[in-house]
Amino acid sequence: MEFKLEATDKGSKARTGIITTDHGEIKTPIFMPVGTAGSVKAVHQRELKEDIKAQIILGNTYHLYLRPGLEIIEKAGGLHKFNGWDRPILTDSGGYQVYSLSETRKIKEEGVTFKSHIDGSKHIFTPEAVMDIQRTIGADIIMAFDECTPYPCEYDYAEQSMHMTHRWLKRCCEYFDKTEGKYGYSQTLFPIVQGSVYKDLRKQSAEVIASYQREGNAIGGLSVGEPAEMMYEMTELVCDILPYDKPRYLMGVGTPANILECITLGIDMFDCVMPTRNARNGMLFTSEGIINIKNKKWESDFSPVDPELSGYVDTFYSKAYLRHLIISKEILGAQIASIHNLTFYLWLVGEARAQIEAGTFAEWKSGMVKKVSQRL
Ligand SMILES: CNc1nc2c(CC[C@H]3O[C@H](OC)[C@H](OC)[C@@H](OC)[C@@H]3OC)c3nc(N)[nH]c(=O)c3cc2[nH]1
């Protein structure tokens, strides 16, 4: 995997670049649609490519490992062959899902034991095991096995957890670096910075992660309920320590405003379930602000969903019709809203990229942050 830095913004740490993988290029800053169980919910691969113009999507190790399971994915020749997405894929290591999904998990030095949320079967994720799992899924970019600390979290717990994440990282790298990809293309392992919301721990963790000199680095342990100001403070501190010539991935972030603020701080890659999860509930992110389409005020508004966007669903369907579908819980409603929100997220990072290249990012961003956050 290569990363070529292109433009850097004069008035901030925002930058554009190109990540090259064996499944194609990723222009940064980039938003990565979340495809939990091997699909971006309610969206076809064709729509991801043609309407949303997604460049990379996520798969979820925990979910795919439990269902359909590694045997099926391996027989298919890896996730790209299984779900037909022939562009880059990134998978998380599963640590966060174990923390967020199965309350039966136990964390030990060896790894994390947990019971499947599907059939209650017992499993253990160790650093080595999740490297094998991600080798088998075959994502182009895979994440180290870490513990994402909750918020709030005591300093002592955050410190102990950070050191264990660093010990797990060493095991991931040693094991990953002596194994090969299973399907004839290369995979890249990103380490993950932890340290909760404590500046000294964040500094320490960023320095350890930077010392591994991997081809890209992730910032974890944020967007877990902490105030946005704290997220920005930790992100800025860590970005200033991580190497500037490698992609920086801020995990689980975020709202359109969060993304614009963190691009300013030097983040290149984002993922978040909001555009898809909230879409199914009728929350639309648009270039004019946030719309709760279930609100009665849209009942007879026959204007297009978002005229600013060029996607089919944004111009073909009206707000009134989409409101009717969401309220009636029609499947088509979830599809239109999901495609719209993802089109908007990709449009937003594409606009940011253009503004950085034009050298006009700073003033564009401050106006845009206000616009995308207002409730319509
Ligand atoms: C929301 N705030 C948020 N999400 C964090 C994720 C998970 C990202 C994950 O979040 C969903 O899993 C639950 C997505 O599936 C629904 C996954 O996409 C497949 C996505 O994987 C990258 C973190 N993952 C790790 N390994 N370490 C982290 O420290 C971390 C922090 C996060 N904050």
Coordinates of C-alpha atoms and ligand atoms in Angstrom, one line a residue, residues 34-36 58-60 90 92-93 96-97 100 144 146 148 192 194 220-224 249 251-252 271 273 277, ligand 1:
V34 CA -19.8 0.7 6.9
G35 CA -20.7 -2.7 5.5
T36 CA -21.1 -4.6 8.8
L58 CA -15.8 -1.6 5.6
G59 CA -16.4 -5.2 6.6
N60 CA -16.8 -6.3 10.2
L90 CA -11.0 -2.3 5.3
D92 CA -11.8 -3.8 12.0
S93 CA -10.1 -6.3 14.3
Y96 CA -14.6 -3.0 19.6
Q97 CA -17.5 -5.2 18.5
S100 CA -20.0 -3.3 22.2
A144 CA -4.6 -4.4 15.0
D146 CA -6.8 -3.5 20.6
C148 CA -11.2 0.4 22.9
I192 CA -4.4 1.8 16.7
Q194 CA -5.4 4.4 22.5
G220 CA -9.1 4.6 18.4
G221 CA -10.8 5.1 21.7
L222 CA -12.7 8.2 20.5
S223 CA -16.3 8.8 19.4
V224 CA -17.4 6.7 22.4
Y249 CA -7.7 7.0 10.2
M251 CA -12.2 5.3 13.9
G252 CA -16.0 5.7 14.2
D271 CA -16.0 5.7 9.1
V273 CA -22.6 4.1 11.1
R277 CA -28.2 3.6 10.7
Ligands
LIG1 C1 -18.6 4.7 16.8 N1 -17.4 5.1 17.4 C2 -16.3 4.3 17.4 N2 -16.2 3.1 16.7 C3 -15.0 2.6 17.0 C4 -14.4 1.4 16.5 C5 -15.1 0.5 15.6 C6 -15.3 0.9 14.3 C7 -16.4 -0.1 13.8 O1 -17.7 0.4 14.2 C8 -18.7 -0.5 13.9 O2 -18.6 -1.7 14.6 C9 -19.0 -1.4 16.0 C10 -18.8 -0.8 12.4 O3 -19.7 -1.9 12.2 C11 -21.1 -1.6 12.5 C12 -17.4 -1.2 11.9 O4 -17.5 -1.2 10.5 C13 -17.5 -2.5 9.9 C14 -16.3 -0.3 12.3 O5 -15.1 -0.9 11.9 C15 -14.1 0.0 11.4 C16 -13.1 1.1 17.1 N3 -12.5 -0.1 16.7 C17 -11.4 -0.5 17.2 N4 -10.8 -1.6 16.8 N5 -10.7 0.3 18.2 C18 -11.2 1.5 18.6 O6 -10.6 2.2 19.5 C19 -12.5 1.9 18.0 C20 -13.1 3.1 18.4 C21 -14.3 3.5 17.9 N6 -15.2 4.5 18.1

